[in-house]
Short mmCIF file of C-alpha atoms in Angstrom, two decimals:
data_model
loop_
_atom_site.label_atom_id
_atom_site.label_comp_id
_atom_site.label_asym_id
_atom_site.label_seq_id
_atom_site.Cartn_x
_atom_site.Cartn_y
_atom_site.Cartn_z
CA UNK K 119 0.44 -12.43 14.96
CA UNK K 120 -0.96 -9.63 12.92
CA UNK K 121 -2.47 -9.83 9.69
CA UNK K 122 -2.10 -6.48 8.06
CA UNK K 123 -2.96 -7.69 4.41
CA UNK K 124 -1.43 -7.91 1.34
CA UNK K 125 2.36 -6.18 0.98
CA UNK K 126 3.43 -4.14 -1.82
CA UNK K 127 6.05 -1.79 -2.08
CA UNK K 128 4.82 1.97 -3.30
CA UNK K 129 7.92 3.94 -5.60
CA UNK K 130 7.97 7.03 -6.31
CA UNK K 131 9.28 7.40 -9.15
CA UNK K 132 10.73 10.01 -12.43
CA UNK K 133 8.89 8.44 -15.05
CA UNK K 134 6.29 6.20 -14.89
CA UNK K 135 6.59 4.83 -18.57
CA UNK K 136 10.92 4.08 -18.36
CA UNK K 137 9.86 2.64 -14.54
CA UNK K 138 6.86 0.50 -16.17
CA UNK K 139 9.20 -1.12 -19.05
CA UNK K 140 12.09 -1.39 -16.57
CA UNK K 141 9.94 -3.89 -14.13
CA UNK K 142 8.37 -5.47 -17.27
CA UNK K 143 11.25 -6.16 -18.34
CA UNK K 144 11.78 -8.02 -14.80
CA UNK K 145 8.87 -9.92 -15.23
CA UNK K 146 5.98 -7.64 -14.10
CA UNK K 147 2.57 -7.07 -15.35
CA UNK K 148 0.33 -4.38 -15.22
CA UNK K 149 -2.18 -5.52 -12.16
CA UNK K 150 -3.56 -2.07 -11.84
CA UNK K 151 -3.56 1.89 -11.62
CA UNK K 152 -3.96 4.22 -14.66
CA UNK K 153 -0.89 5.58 -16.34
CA UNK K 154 -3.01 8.71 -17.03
CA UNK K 155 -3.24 9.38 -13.16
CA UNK K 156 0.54 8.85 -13.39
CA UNK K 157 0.20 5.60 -11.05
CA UNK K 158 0.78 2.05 -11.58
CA UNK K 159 0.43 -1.18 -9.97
CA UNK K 160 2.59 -3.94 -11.38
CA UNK K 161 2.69 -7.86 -10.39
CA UNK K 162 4.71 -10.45 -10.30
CA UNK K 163 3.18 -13.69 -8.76
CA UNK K 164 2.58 -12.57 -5.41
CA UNK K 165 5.09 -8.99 -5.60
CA UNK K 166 3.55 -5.98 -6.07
CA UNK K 167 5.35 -2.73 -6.87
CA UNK K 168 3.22 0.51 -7.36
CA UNK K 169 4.66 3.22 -9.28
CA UNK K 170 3.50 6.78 -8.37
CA UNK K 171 5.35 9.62 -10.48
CA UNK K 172 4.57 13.00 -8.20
CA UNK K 173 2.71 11.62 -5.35
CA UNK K 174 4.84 10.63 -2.86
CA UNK K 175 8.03 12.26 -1.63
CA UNK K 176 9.46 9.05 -0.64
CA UNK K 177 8.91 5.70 -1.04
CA UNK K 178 6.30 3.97 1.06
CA UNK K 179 5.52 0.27 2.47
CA UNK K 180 2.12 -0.40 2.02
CA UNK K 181 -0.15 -3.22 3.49
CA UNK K 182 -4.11 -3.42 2.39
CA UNK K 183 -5.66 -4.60 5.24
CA UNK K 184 -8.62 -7.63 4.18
CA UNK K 185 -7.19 -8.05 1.35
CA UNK K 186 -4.95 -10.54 -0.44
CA UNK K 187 -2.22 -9.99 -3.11
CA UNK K 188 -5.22 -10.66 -6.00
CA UNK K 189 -6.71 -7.47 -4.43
CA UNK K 190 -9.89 -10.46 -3.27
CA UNK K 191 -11.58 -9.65 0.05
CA UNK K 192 -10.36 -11.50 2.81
CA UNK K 193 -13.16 -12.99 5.14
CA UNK K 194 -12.06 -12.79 8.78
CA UNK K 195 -9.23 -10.75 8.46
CA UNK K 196 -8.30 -7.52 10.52
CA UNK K 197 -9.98 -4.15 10.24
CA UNK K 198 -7.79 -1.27 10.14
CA UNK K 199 -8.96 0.32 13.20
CA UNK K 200 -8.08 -3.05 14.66
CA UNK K 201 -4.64 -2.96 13.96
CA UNK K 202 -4.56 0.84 14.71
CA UNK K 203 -5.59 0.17 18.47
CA UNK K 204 -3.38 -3.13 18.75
CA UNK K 205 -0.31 -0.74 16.78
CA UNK K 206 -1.09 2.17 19.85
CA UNK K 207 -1.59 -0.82 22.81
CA UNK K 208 2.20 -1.75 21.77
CA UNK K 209 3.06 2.33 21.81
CA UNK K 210 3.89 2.72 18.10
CA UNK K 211 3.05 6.49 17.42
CA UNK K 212 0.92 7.03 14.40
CA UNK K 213 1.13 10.00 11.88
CA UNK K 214 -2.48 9.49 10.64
CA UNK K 215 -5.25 7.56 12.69
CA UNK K 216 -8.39 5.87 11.19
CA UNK K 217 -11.38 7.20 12.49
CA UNK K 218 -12.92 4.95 15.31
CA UNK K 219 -16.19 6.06 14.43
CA UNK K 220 -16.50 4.63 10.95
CA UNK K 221 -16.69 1.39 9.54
CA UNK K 222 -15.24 0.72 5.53
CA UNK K 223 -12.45 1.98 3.92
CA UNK K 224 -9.99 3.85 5.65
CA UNK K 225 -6.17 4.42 6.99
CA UNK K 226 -3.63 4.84 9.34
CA UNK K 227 0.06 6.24 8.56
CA UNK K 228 3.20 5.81 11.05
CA UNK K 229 6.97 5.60 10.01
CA UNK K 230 9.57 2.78 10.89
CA UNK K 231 12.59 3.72 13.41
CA UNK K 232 14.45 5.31 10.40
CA UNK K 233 12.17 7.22 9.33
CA UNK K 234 10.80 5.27 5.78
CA UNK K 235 7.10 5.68 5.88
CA UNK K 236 4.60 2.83 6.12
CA UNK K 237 0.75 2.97 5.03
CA UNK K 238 -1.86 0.57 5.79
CA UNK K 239 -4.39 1.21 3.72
CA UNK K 240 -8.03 -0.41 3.83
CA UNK K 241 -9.95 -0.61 0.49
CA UNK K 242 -13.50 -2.43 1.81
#
């Protein structure tokens, strides 16, 4: 098994403030992001939605590699480049490829069988 990190689910979205009292009003806080930026991150015990008002054409499954849903480093866990060459060793085409080279934060982009775009996106 895998371990590609923590899980959230990235909207794009019309307006961040309607979006950020809708999913307050479901329970979510603010976790992090900066409204000013036009991006938030919002949590609700271990969910997390990030809202992203004209930065994203379509919405995106994210996964932060080493890290856990408290945004806390993860000792042990997988580097991205890891999962990039265990992702190609299985034949899943990427869109955007870490470089092998470097070491730290980084990320790889591929897209499910339908077409809905997936990031996994190393922080540390």
């Amino acid at each position: 098994m895998m371990n590609m990190g923590a899980f959230s689910i990235s909207l794009t979205v019309k307006d961040i403030n309607a979006s950020r009292d809708f999913y307050e009003k479901l329970g979510f806080t603010q976790f992090g992001g900066d409204i000013e930026h036009n991006y938030l991150i919002m949590k609700n015990g271990e969910c997390l939605v990030g809202l992203f008002q004209g930065m994203f054409d379509k919405n995106i499954l994210t996964f932060n590699p080493k890290w856990n849903s408290n945004a806390e480093f993860v000792e042990g866990a997988p580097d991205v480049r890891d999962i990039q060459r265990a992702l190609q060793a299985k034949g899943i085409v990427l869109i955007e490829q870490a470089d092998e080279s470097s070491t730290g934060p980084a990320h790889i982009t591929l897209e499910d069988p339908d077409g809905n775009p997936i990031l996994i996106d190393q922080h540390v």
